[in-house]
Amino acid sequence: MAFWDVPGCKAGVVTGDVAWGIMKYAKENKFAIPAFNCTTSSTVNAVLEAGRELNRPIIIQFSEGGSAFFSGKALPNDKGVLQNSILGAVAGAHYVRSVAPAYGIPVFVHSDHCAKKLLPWFDGMLAADEAFFKAHGEPLFSSHMLDLSEEPDEENIAICK
């Protein structure tokens, strides 16, 4: 069996059970799926090209700062709002969805390490996920990383609920 045999596996962005199936396959077969922080369409393309050359799934991830760079650092990104970081992450995810199928590999779109002070960014991406889901039956992103490790355990758990 190859990762292509995971039910529903396809070229382009994968989500839900397909994404989970590919992750499980990688674990069972003792290989990693590399994740790359991308800040421009050029870095996205480079990662996709490498995945195509190796015929391997890859993870394209967006950090909060990298997301703001994706859409342009000259745009406002007010503390507590992070509107440019939201715009950049959402634009980046749409860009990946547009071009990834052409590269012929499964691609995960992931948000990287969201601390408590970045929750507006996280909420903005979740809103984009919901809107995309309503239109297309799956979220815009494959996954998100909420990282509240700097917070006390009780607060961490309360925020996650």
Short mmCIF file of C-alpha atoms in Angstrom, two decimals:
data_model
loop_
_atom_site.label_atom_id
_atom_site.label_comp_id
_atom_site.label_asym_id
_atom_site.label_seq_id
_atom_site.Cartn_x
_atom_site.Cartn_y
_atom_site.Cartn_z
CA MET A 1 0.00 0.00 0.00
CA ALA A 2 1.17 3.54 -0.76
CA PHE A 3 -0.15 6.80 0.68
CA TRP A 4 -2.06 7.17 -2.61
CA ASP A 5 -4.13 4.15 -1.50
CA VAL A 6 -5.56 6.02 1.49
CA PRO A 7 -9.29 6.31 0.70
CA GLY A 8 -10.05 9.68 -0.86
CA CYS A 9 -6.38 10.65 -1.32
CA LYS A 10 -5.99 13.14 -4.14
CA ALA A 11 -3.68 15.76 -5.52
CA GLY A 12 -4.37 19.11 -3.88
CA VAL A 13 -5.41 20.12 -0.39
CA VAL A 14 -6.57 17.29 1.85
CA THR A 15 -8.71 17.64 4.97
CA GLY A 16 -10.65 15.56 7.48
CA ASP A 17 -10.53 11.77 7.25
CA VAL A 18 -8.24 11.83 4.21
CA ALA A 19 -5.70 14.05 5.96
CA TRP A 20 -5.89 11.88 9.07
CA GLY A 21 -5.52 8.72 6.97
CA ILE A 22 -2.36 10.05 5.32
CA MET A 23 -0.92 10.99 8.73
CA LYS A 24 -1.68 7.51 10.10
CA TYR A 25 -0.12 5.92 7.02
CA ALA A 26 3.05 8.00 7.50
CA LYS A 27 3.28 7.00 11.16
CA GLU A 28 2.74 3.30 10.41
CA ASN A 29 5.39 3.43 7.70
CA LYS A 30 7.84 5.47 9.77
CA PHE A 31 8.21 8.57 7.62
CA ALA A 32 7.61 12.22 8.32
CA ILE A 33 5.52 14.65 6.34
CA PRO A 34 7.57 17.85 6.41
CA ALA A 35 6.01 21.20 7.26
CA PHE A 36 7.30 24.45 5.80
CA ASN A 37 6.41 27.97 6.91
CA CYS A 38 5.59 29.95 3.78
CA THR A 39 5.55 33.73 3.49
CA THR A 40 5.09 34.27 -0.25
CA SER A 41 3.66 32.51 -3.28
CA SER A 42 7.28 31.80 -4.30
CA THR A 43 7.95 29.86 -1.10
CA VAL A 44 4.66 27.98 -1.52
CA ASN A 45 5.66 27.09 -5.10
CA ALA A 46 9.13 25.92 -4.00
CA VAL A 47 7.64 23.59 -1.40
CA LEU A 48 5.12 22.23 -3.90
CA GLU A 49 7.89 21.68 -6.46
CA ALA A 50 9.96 19.71 -3.93
CA GLY A 51 6.94 17.59 -2.98
CA ARG A 52 6.28 16.88 -6.65
CA GLU A 53 9.90 15.90 -7.29
CA LEU A 54 9.86 13.48 -4.36
CA ASN A 55 6.24 12.35 -4.94
CA ARG A 56 5.49 12.95 -1.26
CA PRO A 57 2.75 14.77 0.65
CA ILE A 58 3.81 18.04 2.25
CA ILE A 59 2.49 20.53 4.78
CA ILE A 60 2.38 24.21 3.94
CA GLN A 61 1.95 26.21 7.09
CA PHE A 62 1.38 29.84 7.84
CA SER A 63 2.57 31.56 11.01
CA GLU A 64 0.94 34.76 12.22
CA GLY A 65 3.89 36.93 11.16
CA GLY A 66 4.40 35.04 7.93
CA SER A 67 0.73 35.47 7.11
CA ALA A 68 1.04 39.25 7.45
CA PHE A 69 4.04 39.11 5.13
CA PHE A 70 2.05 37.04 2.59
CA SER A 71 -0.52 39.81 2.15
CA GLY A 72 1.95 42.68 2.58
CA LYS A 73 3.63 44.16 5.65
CA ALA A 74 2.46 47.67 4.70
CA LEU A 75 -1.15 46.80 5.58
CA PRO A 76 -2.42 47.57 9.09
CA ASN A 77 -2.27 44.69 11.56
CA ASP A 78 -3.63 46.16 14.78
CA LYS A 79 -2.81 44.44 18.07
CA GLY A 80 -5.85 42.52 19.25
CA VAL A 81 -7.35 42.51 15.73
CA LEU A 82 -4.57 41.12 13.48
CA GLN A 83 -6.59 41.83 10.35
CA ASN A 84 -3.59 41.60 8.03
CA SER A 85 -2.47 38.28 9.50
CA ILE A 86 -5.97 36.92 8.95
CA LEU A 87 -6.02 38.26 5.39
CA GLY A 88 -2.61 36.76 4.60
CA ALA A 89 -3.37 33.32 6.05
CA VAL A 90 -6.71 33.12 4.23
CA ALA A 91 -5.21 34.42 0.97
CA GLY A 92 -2.34 31.95 1.32
CA ALA A 93 -4.71 29.05 1.90
CA HIS A 94 -6.78 30.02 -1.15
CA TYR A 95 -3.61 30.32 -3.21
CA VAL A 96 -2.47 26.85 -2.14
CA ARG A 97 -5.91 25.44 -2.96
CA SER A 98 -5.70 27.02 -6.41
CA VAL A 99 -2.29 25.73 -7.42
CA ALA A 100 -1.69 22.54 -5.39
CA PRO A 101 -3.66 20.17 -7.65
CA ALA A 102 -1.36 21.06 -10.56
CA TYR A 103 1.63 19.70 -8.61
CA GLY A 104 0.06 16.25 -8.31
CA ILE A 105 0.61 15.63 -4.59
CA PRO A 106 -1.52 15.72 -1.43
CA VAL A 107 -1.03 18.96 0.47
CA PHE A 108 -1.96 19.93 4.03
CA VAL A 109 -2.61 23.62 4.77
CA HIS A 110 -1.87 24.32 8.43
CA SER A 111 -1.63 27.31 10.76
CA ASP A 112 1.44 27.29 12.97
CA HIS A 113 1.60 27.94 16.75
CA CYS A 114 -1.20 30.28 17.80
CA ALA A 115 -0.53 31.66 21.28
CA LYS A 116 -3.21 33.35 23.42
CA LYS A 117 -2.23 36.84 22.25
CA LEU A 118 -2.88 35.66 18.65
CA LEU A 119 -6.41 34.34 19.23
CA PRO A 120 -7.98 36.98 16.94
CA TRP A 121 -5.89 35.51 14.11
CA PHE A 122 -7.06 32.00 15.03
CA ASP A 123 -10.71 33.12 15.17
CA GLY A 124 -10.39 34.80 11.77
CA MET A 125 -9.05 31.61 10.21
CA LEU A 126 -11.83 29.56 11.81
CA ALA A 127 -14.40 31.98 10.37
CA ALA A 128 -12.82 31.46 6.93
CA ASP A 129 -12.94 27.69 7.50
CA GLU A 130 -16.66 27.89 8.29
CA ALA A 131 -17.44 30.04 5.25
CA PHE A 132 -15.45 27.74 2.97
CA PHE A 133 -17.14 24.69 4.49
CA LYS A 134 -20.59 26.14 3.80
CA ALA A 135 -19.65 26.68 0.16
CA HIS A 136 -17.52 23.55 -0.49
CA GLY A 137 -18.26 20.93 2.18
CA GLU A 138 -14.78 21.03 3.74
CA PRO A 139 -12.74 23.60 5.68
CA LEU A 140 -10.29 25.96 3.97
CA PHE A 141 -7.40 24.73 6.14
CA SER A 142 -6.46 21.13 6.88
CA SER A 143 -5.53 21.87 10.49
CA HIS A 144 -4.66 24.55 13.03
CA MET A 145 -2.26 24.56 15.96
CA LEU A 146 -3.54 26.28 19.10
CA ASP A 147 -0.49 26.57 21.35
CA LEU A 148 -1.41 27.73 24.83
CA SER A 149 1.63 26.19 26.50
CA GLU A 150 2.57 29.58 28.00
CA GLU A 151 -0.73 29.69 29.92
CA PRO A 152 -1.57 27.92 33.20
CA ASP A 153 -3.22 24.53 32.66
CA GLU A 154 -6.64 25.66 33.90
CA GLU A 155 -6.71 28.65 31.57
CA ASN A 156 -5.40 26.58 28.67
CA ILE A 157 -8.23 24.05 29.09
CA ALA A 158 -10.88 26.76 29.55
CA ILE A 159 -9.84 28.56 26.34
CA CYS A 160 -9.87 25.31 24.37
CA LYS A 161 -13.42 24.48 25.46
#
